[in-house]
PDB file of C-alpha atoms and ligand atoms in Angstrom:
ATOM      1  CA  MET C   1     -16.374  91.889 146.374  1.00 42.00           C
ATOM      2  CA  THR C   2     -18.315  89.929 148.904  1.00 42.00           C
ATOM      3  CA  LEU C   3     -21.853  90.655 149.955  1.00 42.00           C
ATOM      4  CA  GLN C   4     -20.580  91.892 153.245  1.00 43.00           C
ATOM      5  CA  LYS C   5     -20.890  95.623 153.710  1.00 43.00           C
ATOM      6  CA  SER C   6     -17.250  96.288 153.878  1.00 44.00           C
ATOM      7  CA  ASN C   7     -16.666  99.939 154.654  1.00 51.00           C
ATOM      8  CA  ARG C   8     -15.604  99.018 158.187  1.00 51.00           C
ATOM      9  CA  SER C   9     -14.384  95.508 157.759  1.00 56.00           C
ATOM     10  CA  THR C  10     -11.296  96.238 155.694  1.00 74.00           C
ATOM     11  CA  PRO C  11      -8.614  97.609 157.958  1.00 81.00           C
ATOM     12  CA  LEU C  12      -7.166 100.891 156.825  1.00 86.00           C
ATOM     13  CA  SER C  13      -3.678 100.952 155.454  1.00 91.00           C
ATOM     14  CA  CYS C  14      -1.153 103.428 156.808  1.00 93.00           C
ATOM     15  CA  ALA C  15      -1.440 105.405 153.589  1.00 92.00           C
ATOM     16  CA  GLU C  16      -5.214 105.644 153.918  1.00 92.00           C
ATOM     17  CA  PHE C  17      -4.920 106.621 157.545  1.00 91.00           C
ATOM     18  CA  GLN C  18      -2.334 109.299 156.870  1.00 92.00           C
ATOM     19  CA  GLU C  19      -4.385 110.732 154.052  1.00 90.00           C
ATOM     20  CA  LYS C  20      -7.059 111.628 156.591  1.00 88.00           C
ATOM     21  CA  LEU C  21      -4.676 113.441 158.890  1.00 87.00           C
ATOM     22  CA  PRO C  22      -4.707 116.963 157.385  1.00 86.00           C
ATOM     23  CA  ASP C  23      -8.463 117.156 157.820  1.00 83.00           C
ATOM     24  CA  LEU C  24      -8.390 115.585 161.246  1.00 81.00           C
ATOM     25  CA  PHE C  25      -5.908 118.122 162.465  1.00 80.00           C
ATOM     26  CA  ALA C  26      -7.701 120.957 160.745  1.00 73.00           C
ATOM     27  CA  ALA C  27     -11.071 120.088 162.205  1.00 65.00           C
ATOM     28  CA  GLY C  28     -10.103 121.990 165.300  1.00 60.00           C
ATOM     29  CA  ALA C  29      -9.411 119.106 167.631  1.00 61.00           C
ATOM     30  CA  ASN C  30      -5.721 118.904 166.840  1.00 62.00           C
ATOM     31  CA  GLY C  31      -5.776 115.266 165.904  1.00 62.00           C
ATOM     32  CA  HIS C  32      -8.367 114.156 168.408  1.00 72.00           C
ATOM     33  CA  ILE C  33      -9.823 111.134 166.657  1.00 76.00           C
ATOM     34  CA  GLU C  34     -13.316 109.723 166.963  1.00 78.00           C
ATOM     35  CA  ASP C  35     -13.872 107.740 163.772  1.00 83.00           C
ATOM     36  CA  PRO C  36     -13.807 104.044 164.820  1.00 86.00           C
ATOM     37  CA  ALA C  37     -11.996 102.937 161.667  1.00 87.00           C
ATOM     38  CA  LEU C  38      -9.233 105.444 162.343  1.00 87.00           C
ATOM     39  CA  LEU C  39      -9.069 104.618 166.026  1.00 89.00           C
ATOM     40  CA  ASP C  40      -8.774 101.000 165.056  1.00 90.00           C
ATOM     41  CA  HIS C  41      -5.763 101.671 162.928  1.00 92.00           C
ATOM     42  CA  LEU C  42      -4.244 103.958 165.502  1.00 89.00           C
ATOM     43  CA  SER C  43      -4.506 101.391 168.258  1.00 91.00           C
ATOM     44  CA  THR C  44      -2.757  98.740 166.210  1.00 92.00           C
ATOM     45  CA  CYS C  45      -0.181 100.745 164.287  1.00 93.00           C
ATOM     46  CA  GLU C  46       2.793 101.930 166.251  1.00 91.00           C
ATOM     47  CA  ASN C  47       4.108 103.963 163.378  1.00 91.00           C
ATOM     48  CA  CYS C  48       0.972 106.002 162.788  1.00 92.00           C
ATOM     49  CA  SER C  49       0.359 106.549 166.476  1.00 90.00           C
ATOM     50  CA  ALA C  50       3.907 107.886 166.808  1.00 91.00           C
ATOM     51  CA  LEU C  51       3.231 110.158 163.853  1.00 92.00           C
ATOM     52  CA  VAL C  52       0.019 111.515 165.353  1.00 90.00           C
ATOM     53  CA  ARG C  53       1.725 112.017 168.692  1.00 90.00           C
ATOM     54  CA  ASP C  54       4.602 113.907 167.094  1.00 91.00           C
ATOM     55  CA  LEU C  55       2.327 116.128 165.034  1.00 91.00           C
ATOM     56  CA  GLN C  56       0.288 117.006 168.106  1.00 89.00           C
ATOM     57  CA  TYR C  57       3.465 117.669 169.976  1.00 91.00           C
ATOM     58  CA  ILE C  58       4.795 119.978 167.271  1.00 92.00           C
ATOM     59  CA  ALA C  59       1.541 121.928 167.101  1.00 89.00           C
ATOM     60  CA  ASP C  60       1.566 122.199 170.857  1.00 88.00           C
ATOM     61  CA  GLN C  61       5.195 123.317 171.081  1.00 90.00           C
ATOM     62  CA  ALA C  62       4.556 125.935 168.404  1.00 92.00           C
ATOM     63  CA  ARG C  63       2.598 127.978 170.910  1.00 87.00           C
ATOM     64  CA  GLN C  64       5.766 128.518 172.882  1.00 85.00           C
ATOM     65  CA  LEU C  65       7.066 130.464 169.936  1.00 89.00           C
ATOM     66  CA  LEU C  66       4.416 133.112 170.443  1.00 85.00           C
ATOM     67  CA  GLN C  67       6.652 134.423 173.187  1.00 84.00           C
ATOM     68  CA  PRO C  68       9.015 136.617 171.221  1.00 85.00           C
ATOM     69  CA  THR C  69      12.727 135.996 171.207  1.00 81.00           C
ATOM     70  CA  HIS C  70      13.988 138.812 169.057  1.00 88.00           C
ATOM     71  CA  GLU C  71      14.197 142.509 169.535  1.00 94.00           C
ATOM     72  CA  PRO C  72      14.402 145.156 166.830  1.00 96.00           C
ATOM     73  CA  SER C  73      17.338 147.540 166.927  1.00 96.00           C
ATOM     74  CA  ASP C  74      16.873 151.011 168.416  1.00 95.00           C
ATOM     75  CA  ASP C  75      17.024 152.443 164.918  1.00 95.00           C
ATOM     76  CA  VAL C  76      13.521 151.210 164.255  1.00 97.00           C
ATOM     77  CA  TRP C  77      11.990 153.369 166.954  1.00 96.00           C
ATOM     78  CA  LYS C  78      14.138 156.332 165.923  1.00 96.00           C
ATOM     79  CA  LYS C  79      12.818 156.114 162.382  1.00 95.00           C
ATOM     80  CA  ILE C  80       9.259 155.764 163.603  1.00 94.00           C
ATOM     81  CA  GLN C  81       9.649 158.849 165.766  1.00 91.00           C
ATOM     82  CA  GLU C  82      11.041 160.810 162.844  1.00 92.00           C
ATOM     83  CA  SER C  83       8.071 159.885 160.711  1.00 90.00           C
ATOM     84  CA  LEU C  84       5.672 160.740 163.502  1.00 86.00           C
ATOM     85  CA  ALA C  85       7.295 164.110 163.985  1.00 85.00           C
ATOM     86  CA  ALA C  86       7.221 164.847 160.272  1.00 85.00           C
ATOM     87  CA  ASP C  87       3.557 164.027 159.865  1.00 79.00           C
ATOM     88  CA  PRO C  88       1.123 165.634 162.281  1.00 68.00           C
ATOM     89  CA  SER C  89      -1.787 163.668 160.878  1.00 68.00           C
ATOM     90  CA  TYR C  90      -0.952 160.580 162.919  1.00 66.00           C
ATOM     91  CA  ALA C  91      -3.894 159.443 164.937  1.00 54.00           C
ATOM     92  CA  GLU C  92      -5.920 162.503 164.204  1.00 55.00           C
ATOM     93  CA  PRO C  93      -9.157 161.903 166.012  1.00 51.00           C
ATOM     94  CA  ASN C  94     -11.193 162.605 162.884  1.00 43.00           C
ATOM     95  CA  GLU C  95      -9.390 160.147 160.678  1.00 41.00           C
ATOM     96  CA  LYS C  96     -11.378 157.105 159.612  1.00 38.00           C
TER      97      LYS C  96
ATOM     98  CA  MET A   1      -7.463 102.234 175.603  1.00 41.00           C
ATOM     99  CA  ASP A   2      -5.237 105.192 175.828  1.00 40.00           C
ATOM    100  CA  VAL A   3      -5.202 106.772 172.450  1.00 40.00           C
ATOM    101  CA  GLN A   4      -2.732 109.554 172.098  1.00 40.00           C
ATOM    102  CA  GLY A   5      -4.291 112.894 171.611  1.00 38.00           C
ATOM    103  CA  GLN A   6      -7.053 112.664 174.155  1.00 37.00           C
ATOM    104  CA  GLN A   7      -5.120 115.072 176.286  1.00 37.00           C
ATOM    105  CA  MET A   8      -5.167 117.726 173.609  1.00 35.00           C
ATOM    106  CA  THR A   9      -8.831 118.254 172.953  1.00 35.00           C
ATOM    107  CA  GLU A  10      -9.124 121.925 173.737  1.00 33.00           C
ATOM    108  CA  PRO A  11     -11.432 123.263 171.052  1.00 35.00           C
ATOM    109  CA  LYS A  12      -9.986 125.981 168.938  1.00 39.00           C
ATOM    110  CA  THR A  13     -12.527 128.728 168.656  1.00 39.00           C
ATOM    111  CA  ALA A  14     -12.088 132.175 167.236  1.00 43.00           C
ATOM    112  CA  PRO A  15     -12.356 133.886 170.643  1.00 45.00           C
ATOM    113  CA  GLY A  16      -9.392 131.697 171.551  1.00 47.00           C
ATOM    114  CA  LEU A  17      -7.295 134.484 170.168  1.00 48.00           C
ATOM    115  CA  PHE A  18      -8.394 136.546 173.121  1.00 50.00           C
ATOM    116  CA  LYS A  19      -7.249 133.782 175.388  1.00 54.00           C
ATOM    117  CA  ARG A  20      -3.922 133.531 173.660  1.00 61.00           C
ATOM    118  CA  ASN A  21      -3.482 137.267 173.628  1.00 65.00           C
ATOM    119  CA  PRO A  22      -4.705 138.439 176.986  1.00 68.00           C
ATOM    120  CA  PRO A  23      -4.782 142.205 177.492  1.00 69.00           C
ATOM    121  CA  ILE A  24      -1.585 143.667 178.894  1.00 78.00           C
ATOM    122  CA  ALA A  25      -1.560 145.927 181.921  1.00 81.00           C
ATOM    123  CA  GLY A  26      -1.662 149.585 180.921  1.00 85.00           C
ATOM    124  CA  GLU A  27      -2.446 148.740 177.329  1.00 90.00           C
ATOM    125  CA  ALA A  28      -6.055 149.920 177.235  1.00 90.00           C
ATOM    126  CA  GLU A  29      -5.179 153.362 178.609  1.00 91.00           C
ATOM    127  CA  ALA A  30      -2.283 153.670 176.191  1.00 93.00           C
ATOM    128  CA  ILE A  31      -4.600 152.845 173.293  1.00 93.00           C
ATOM    129  CA  GLU A  32      -7.074 155.513 174.322  1.00 93.00           C
ATOM    130  CA  ARG A  33      -4.340 158.109 174.756  1.00 93.00           C
ATOM    131  CA  ALA A  34      -2.776 157.120 171.432  1.00 91.00           C
ATOM    132  CA  LYS A  35      -6.132 157.645 169.752  1.00 90.00           C
ATOM    133  CA  ALA A  36      -5.945 161.236 170.961  1.00 89.00           C
ATOM    134  CA  GLY A  37      -2.478 161.571 169.443  1.00 85.00           C
ATOM    135  CA  ASP A  38      -0.465 161.294 172.658  1.00 88.00           C
ATOM    136  CA  ALA A  39       3.162 160.662 171.667  1.00 87.00           C
ATOM    137  CA  GLU A  40       4.048 159.002 174.941  1.00 91.00           C
ATOM    138  CA  ALA A  41       1.256 156.517 174.432  1.00 93.00           C
ATOM    139  CA  PHE A  42       2.725 155.591 171.059  1.00 93.00           C
ATOM    140  CA  SER A  43       6.011 154.967 172.739  1.00 94.00           C
ATOM    141  CA  LYS A  44       4.356 152.784 175.367  1.00 95.00           C
ATOM    142  CA  LEU A  45       2.504 150.714 172.755  1.00 95.00           C
ATOM    143  CA  TYR A  46       5.694 150.295 170.800  1.00 96.00           C
ATOM    144  CA  ALA A  47       7.536 149.111 173.884  1.00 95.00           C
ATOM    145  CA  LEU A  48       4.793 146.635 174.710  1.00 94.00           C
ATOM    146  CA  HIS A  49       4.524 145.114 171.258  1.00 95.00           C
ATOM    147  CA  LYS A  50       7.777 145.639 169.405  1.00 96.00           C
ATOM    148  CA  ARG A  51       9.234 142.227 170.208  1.00 96.00           C
ATOM    149  CA  ARG A  52       6.265 140.249 169.074  1.00 94.00           C
ATOM    150  CA  VAL A  53       5.712 142.275 165.932  1.00 96.00           C
ATOM    151  CA  TYR A  54       9.387 142.104 165.036  1.00 97.00           C
ATOM    152  CA  THR A  55       9.618 138.390 165.760  1.00 95.00           C
ATOM    153  CA  LEU A  56       6.564 137.815 163.564  1.00 95.00           C
ATOM    154  CA  CYS A  57       8.128 139.829 160.727  1.00 96.00           C
ATOM    155  CA  LEU A  58      11.410 138.025 161.140  1.00 93.00           C
ATOM    156  CA  ARG A  59       9.747 134.630 160.949  1.00 92.00           C
ATOM    157  CA  MET A  60       7.737 135.570 157.886  1.00 92.00           C
ATOM    158  CA  LEU A  61      10.578 137.276 156.052  1.00 91.00           C
ATOM    159  CA  GLY A  62      13.645 135.457 157.295  1.00 86.00           C
ATOM    160  CA  ASN A  63      15.928 138.481 157.269  1.00 88.00           C
ATOM    161  CA  VAL A  64      16.734 141.182 159.767  1.00 94.00           C
ATOM    162  CA  SER A  65      16.748 144.329 157.661  1.00 95.00           C
ATOM    163  CA  GLU A  66      13.448 143.572 155.937  1.00 95.00           C
ATOM    164  CA  ALA A  67      11.959 142.568 159.278  1.00 96.00           C
ATOM    165  CA  GLU A  68      13.019 145.892 160.798  1.00 97.00           C
ATOM    166  CA  ASP A  69      11.605 147.833 157.862  1.00 97.00           C
ATOM    167  CA  MET A  70       8.314 146.032 158.142  1.00 97.00           C
ATOM    168  CA  THR A  71       8.201 146.519 161.908  1.00 98.00           C
ATOM    169  CA  GLN A  72       8.568 150.225 161.293  1.00 97.00           C
ATOM    170  CA  GLU A  73       5.839 150.110 158.643  1.00 96.00           C
ATOM    171  CA  ALA A  74       3.539 148.150 160.905  1.00 97.00           C
ATOM    172  CA  PHE A  75       3.794 150.624 163.773  1.00 96.00           C
ATOM    173  CA  LEU A  76       3.432 153.648 161.534  1.00 95.00           C
ATOM    174  CA  HIS A  77       0.382 152.036 160.037  1.00 94.00           C
ATOM    175  CA  LEU A  78      -0.888 151.234 163.502  1.00 94.00           C
ATOM    176  CA  PHE A  79      -0.491 154.814 164.705  1.00 91.00           C
ATOM    177  CA  ARG A  80      -2.283 156.088 161.637  1.00 90.00           C
ATOM    178  CA  LYS A  81      -5.158 153.652 161.982  1.00 90.00           C
ATOM    179  CA  ILE A  82      -5.467 153.339 165.712  1.00 92.00           C
ATOM    180  CA  GLY A  83      -8.655 155.393 165.645  1.00 91.00           C
ATOM    181  CA  SER A  84     -10.361 152.499 163.893  1.00 91.00           C
ATOM    182  CA  PHE A  85      -9.493 149.980 166.611  1.00 92.00           C
ATOM    183  CA  ARG A  86     -12.779 149.170 168.278  1.00 88.00           C
ATOM    184  CA  GLY A  87     -11.698 146.530 170.727  1.00 84.00           C
ATOM    185  CA  GLU A  88     -13.649 143.729 169.061  1.00 81.00           C
ATOM    186  CA  SER A  89     -10.572 141.562 169.120  1.00 83.00           C
ATOM    187  CA  ALA A  90      -7.523 141.630 171.330  1.00 88.00           C
ATOM    188  CA  PHE A  91      -5.325 144.561 170.417  1.00 92.00           C
ATOM    189  CA  SER A  92      -2.346 142.324 169.736  1.00 90.00           C
ATOM    190  CA  THR A  93      -4.451 140.148 167.425  1.00 90.00           C
ATOM    191  CA  TRP A  94      -5.519 143.240 165.542  1.00 93.00           C
ATOM    192  CA  LEU A  95      -1.950 144.487 165.375  1.00 94.00           C
ATOM    193  CA  HIS A  96      -0.654 141.133 164.214  1.00 94.00           C
ATOM    194  CA  ARG A  97      -3.273 140.850 161.499  1.00 94.00           C
ATOM    195  CA  LEU A  98      -2.304 144.307 160.295  1.00 95.00           C
ATOM    196  CA  THR A  99       1.359 143.288 160.348  1.00 97.00           C
ATOM    197  CA  VAL A 100       0.747 140.060 158.459  1.00 96.00           C
ATOM    198  CA  ASN A 101      -1.174 141.910 155.771  1.00 95.00           C
ATOM    199  CA  LEU A 102       1.580 144.497 155.375  1.00 96.00           C
ATOM    200  CA  VAL A 103       4.252 141.815 155.129  1.00 95.00           C
ATOM    201  CA  LEU A 104       2.241 139.892 152.557  1.00 94.00           C
ATOM    202  CA  MET A 105       1.685 143.055 150.555  1.00 93.00           C
ATOM    203  CA  HIS A 106       5.421 143.658 150.666  1.00 94.00           C
ATOM    204  CA  LEU A 107       6.118 140.127 149.466  1.00 91.00           C
ATOM    205  CA  ARG A 108       3.644 140.489 146.625  1.00 88.00           C
ATOM    206  CA  LYS A 109       5.279 143.725 145.571  1.00 88.00           C
ATOM    207  CA  LYS A 110       8.571 141.887 145.479  1.00 85.00           C
ATOM    208  CA  GLY A 111       6.959 139.535 143.012  1.00 77.00           C
ATOM    209  CA  LEU A 112       6.278 136.588 145.232  1.00 68.00           C
ATOM    210  CA  GLN A 113       2.934 135.393 143.940  1.00 57.00           C
ATOM    211  CA  LEU A 114       1.079 134.307 146.993  1.00 56.00           C
ATOM    212  CA  VAL A 115      -2.058 133.952 144.950  1.00 40.00           C
ATOM    213  CA  SER A 116      -1.267 130.575 143.537  1.00 42.00           C
ATOM    214  CA  LEU A 117       0.310 129.199 146.640  1.00 48.00           C
ATOM    215  CA  GLU A 118       0.404 125.733 145.152  1.00 47.00           C
ATOM    216  CA  GLU A 119       2.509 126.799 142.209  1.00 39.00           C
ATOM    217  CA  THR A 120       4.825 129.394 143.608  1.00 41.00           C
ATOM    218  CA  ILE A 121       5.606 128.816 147.218  1.00 45.00           C
ATOM    219  CA  ASN A 122       4.918 125.141 147.313  1.00 46.00           C
ATOM    220  CA  PRO A 123       8.396 123.688 147.382  1.00 47.00           C
ATOM    221  CA  SER A 124       9.519 121.212 144.788  1.00 50.00           C
ATOM    222  CA  GLU A 125       8.861 117.536 145.287  1.00 50.00           C
ATOM    223  CA  GLU A 126      12.273 116.716 146.655  1.00 50.00           C
ATOM    224  CA  ASP A 127      11.830 119.360 149.331  1.00 56.00           C
ATOM    225  CA  SER A 128       8.513 118.078 150.480  1.00 60.00           C
ATOM    226  CA  PRO A 129       8.358 115.866 153.515  1.00 66.00           C
ATOM    227  CA  LYS A 130       8.537 112.158 153.051  1.00 62.00           C
ATOM    228  CA  ARG A 131       5.391 110.225 153.617  1.00 63.00           C
ATOM    229  CA  ASP A 132       5.762 108.135 156.656  1.00 64.00           C
ATOM    230  CA  PHE A 133       4.116 104.838 155.881  1.00 60.00           C
ATOM    231  CA  GLY A 134       6.511 102.413 157.401  1.00 56.00           C
ATOM    232  CA  SER A 135       9.484 103.551 159.384  1.00 57.00           C
ATOM    233  CA  ARG A 136       9.552 103.002 163.105  1.00 54.00           C
ATOM    234  CA  ASP A 137      11.311 105.534 165.157  1.00 58.00           C
ATOM    235  CA  THR A 138      11.555 106.963 168.575  1.00 62.00           C
ATOM    236  CA  GLN A 139       9.085 109.683 169.396  1.00 69.00           C
ATOM    237  CA  LEU A 140       9.841 113.354 169.502  1.00 75.00           C
ATOM    238  CA  ALA A 141       7.544 114.145 172.378  1.00 66.00           C
ATOM    239  CA  GLY A 142       9.267 115.757 175.289  1.00 70.00           C
ATOM    240  CA  SER A 143      12.594 116.053 173.581  1.00 73.00           C
ATOM    241  CA  VAL A 144      12.420 119.229 171.540  1.00 79.00           C
ATOM    242  CA  ASP A 145      13.366 122.522 173.071  1.00 84.00           C
ATOM    243  CA  ARG A 146      12.372 125.933 171.923  1.00 86.00           C
ATOM    244  CA  VAL A 147      15.700 126.699 170.292  1.00 88.00           C
ATOM    245  CA  ALA A 148      15.632 123.512 168.238  1.00 90.00           C
ATOM    246  CA  LEU A 149      12.073 124.221 167.155  1.00 92.00           C
ATOM    247  CA  GLU A 150      12.858 127.818 166.248  1.00 91.00           C
ATOM    248  CA  ARG A 151      15.783 126.638 164.162  1.00 91.00           C
ATOM    249  CA  ALA A 152      13.688 124.010 162.411  1.00 93.00           C
ATOM    250  CA  VAL A 153      10.948 126.541 161.648  1.00 94.00           C
ATOM    251  CA  ALA A 154      13.534 128.907 160.191  1.00 92.00           C
ATOM    252  CA  SER A 155      14.715 126.236 157.815  1.00 91.00           C
ATOM    253  CA  LEU A 156      11.251 125.386 156.503  1.00 92.00           C
ATOM    254  CA  PRO A 157      10.565 126.310 152.877  1.00 88.00           C
ATOM    255  CA  PRO A 158       8.913 129.777 152.845  1.00 86.00           C
ATOM    256  CA  GLY A 159       5.421 128.608 151.883  1.00 87.00           C
ATOM    257  CA  TYR A 160       5.306 126.035 154.660  1.00 91.00           C
ATOM    258  CA  ARG A 161       6.813 128.440 157.159  1.00 92.00           C
ATOM    259  CA  MET A 162       4.224 131.095 156.393  1.00 93.00           C
ATOM    260  CA  VAL A 163       1.252 128.841 157.058  1.00 94.00           C
ATOM    261  CA  PHE A 164       2.855 127.236 160.095  1.00 95.00           C
ATOM    262  CA  VAL A 165       3.666 130.593 161.679  1.00 95.00           C
ATOM    263  CA  LEU A 166       0.217 131.996 160.950  1.00 95.00           C
ATOM    264  CA  HIS A 167      -1.687 128.972 162.188  1.00 93.00           C
ATOM    265  CA  ASP A 168       0.314 127.180 164.824  1.00 93.00           C
ATOM    266  CA  VAL A 169       2.257 130.087 166.277  1.00 93.00           C
ATOM    267  CA  GLU A 170      -0.041 133.068 165.776  1.00 93.00           C
ATOM    268  CA  GLY A 171      -3.275 131.127 166.097  1.00 91.00           C
ATOM    269  CA  PHE A 172      -5.084 132.312 162.976  1.00 92.00           C
ATOM    270  CA  GLU A 173      -7.795 130.042 161.587  1.00 91.00           C
ATOM    271  CA  HIS A 174      -7.549 128.413 158.189  1.00 92.00           C
ATOM    272  CA  ASN A 175     -10.304 130.589 156.775  1.00 93.00           C
ATOM    273  CA  GLU A 176      -8.453 133.735 157.847  1.00 94.00           C
ATOM    274  CA  ILE A 177      -5.202 132.423 156.432  1.00 94.00           C
ATOM    275  CA  ALA A 178      -6.939 131.579 153.166  1.00 93.00           C
ATOM    276  CA  VAL A 179      -8.059 135.208 152.862  1.00 93.00           C
ATOM    277  CA  MET A 180      -4.622 136.548 153.785  1.00 93.00           C
ATOM    278  CA  LEU A 181      -2.794 134.310 151.346  1.00 92.00           C
ATOM    279  CA  GLU A 182      -5.537 134.383 148.723  1.00 89.00           C
ATOM    280  CA  CYS A 183      -5.709 130.622 148.575  1.00 90.00           C
ATOM    281  CA  SER A 184      -8.332 128.029 149.469  1.00 91.00           C
ATOM    282  CA  THR A 185      -8.801 126.777 153.015  1.00 90.00           C
ATOM    283  CA  GLY A 186      -8.016 123.311 151.708  1.00 89.00           C
ATOM    284  CA  ASN A 187      -4.726 124.627 150.466  1.00 90.00           C
ATOM    285  CA  SER A 188      -3.977 126.199 153.814  1.00 91.00           C
ATOM    286  CA  LYS A 189      -4.768 122.940 155.611  1.00 90.00           C
ATOM    287  CA  SER A 190      -2.611 120.833 153.375  1.00 89.00           C
ATOM    288  CA  GLN A 191       0.290 123.301 153.542  1.00 91.00           C
ATOM    289  CA  LEU A 192       0.086 123.235 157.311  1.00 92.00           C
ATOM    290  CA  HIS A 193       0.107 119.471 157.401  1.00 92.00           C
ATOM    291  CA  LYS A 194       3.090 119.323 155.083  1.00 92.00           C
ATOM    292  CA  ALA A 195       4.827 121.944 157.205  1.00 93.00           C
ATOM    293  CA  ARG A 196       4.386 119.859 160.359  1.00 94.00           C
ATOM    294  CA  LEU A 197       5.581 116.723 158.581  1.00 94.00           C
ATOM    295  CA  LYS A 198       8.626 118.584 157.357  1.00 94.00           C
ATOM    296  CA  LEU A 199       9.284 119.931 160.833  1.00 94.00           C
ATOM    297  CA  ARG A 200       9.108 116.457 162.255  1.00 93.00           C
ATOM    298  CA  GLU A 201      11.648 115.329 159.718  1.00 92.00           C
ATOM    299  CA  LEU A 202      13.929 118.286 160.507  1.00 92.00           C
ATOM    300  CA  LEU A 203      13.625 117.801 164.248  1.00 91.00           C
ATOM    301  CA  ARG A 204      14.417 114.117 163.967  1.00 87.00           C
ATOM    302  CA  GLN A 205      17.455 114.881 161.863  1.00 83.00           C
ATOM    303  CA  ALA A 206      18.587 117.377 164.456  1.00 79.00           C
ATOM    304  CA  GLU A 207      18.068 114.793 167.176  1.00 75.00           C
ATOM    305  CA  SER A 208      20.026 112.135 165.431  1.00 73.00           C
ATOM    306  CA  THR A 209      23.117 114.335 165.304  1.00 66.00           C
ATOM    307  CA  PRO A 210      23.084 116.127 168.641  1.00 55.00           C
ATOM    308  CA  GLN A 211      26.790 115.702 169.241  1.00 50.00           C
ATOM    309  CA  ASP A 212      27.709 117.549 166.078  1.00 51.00           C
ATOM    310  CA  ASN A 213      25.354 120.355 166.932  1.00 49.00           C
ATOM    311  CA  LEU A 214      26.852 120.690 170.363  1.00 49.00           C
ATOM    312  CA  LYS A 215      30.325 120.817 168.923  1.00 47.00           C
ATOM    313  CA  GLU A 216      29.297 123.451 166.437  1.00 48.00           C
ATOM    314  CA  ALA A 217      27.669 125.506 169.131  1.00 47.00           C
ATOM    315  CA  ALA A 218      30.743 125.264 171.321  1.00 45.00           C
ATOM    316  CA  LEU A 219      33.088 126.473 168.613  1.00 43.00           C
TER     317      LEU A 219
HETATM  318 ZN1  LIG Y   1      -0.231 102.940 160.231  1.00 97.37          ZN
END
């Protein structure tokens, strides 16, 4: 150890950088990075910047999946109707 | 300096669920009529929401007959409880939360212990995504279509898929997911990260063999 205060001076390794990613992405900014040490690594490491880009891309693309692609068979509604007909208590105004 | 990610800084707030689930035309009236027991209103609400509820069930459960059963359960539950919908969240958010809870209850009954997520639905080491310390590769961005993504999500291990679907697709927050899955928020975060890493791996694999996929699809 030198006398130098070294929390910034030692460049992060890829492993150290990637360890921070779950929290970075969870912080709500979807990988938007402000920490200078991390930015430093990101700007010099092609591999990690590709990783961050891909993870952002995946999270972003996931929203497309909210649009549904599948449809239940007609049987489902038939069964629901049968149950509704059999039980008059559905949506009784007084029910809590 | 153009650091990737600057373009995606939209803050993710809880009311964001309203934004993601904007009210649908005719929905509010149908809800009010359904509260009074109007059968036609039930039918309208079912028609409006059946695809999304079913797709959610299908993604969580991975099989058609269970997904149909749970869709039925979810709507019956909805019609029974609709009187307690107060409009504090988007209706679809409320309905989806109800659906998620029913599906999870169903899975617990089947003996899938969601409680200790780490132990039971965390896949074994060889299944988990490889750390990516060194390899240089082409980027995914721009190259993945919806079908490829859907297929990759379907092939995720169940524990990863659950958290990914709840967070990235449905838009639930980690603290909500932690309550639903009875795990810690830290656990939810790390599962999500692992899920995305695994997806990246799956999507890259799919990309590296596009010809084979095309052939398969053509046959
Ligand atoms: Zn790196």
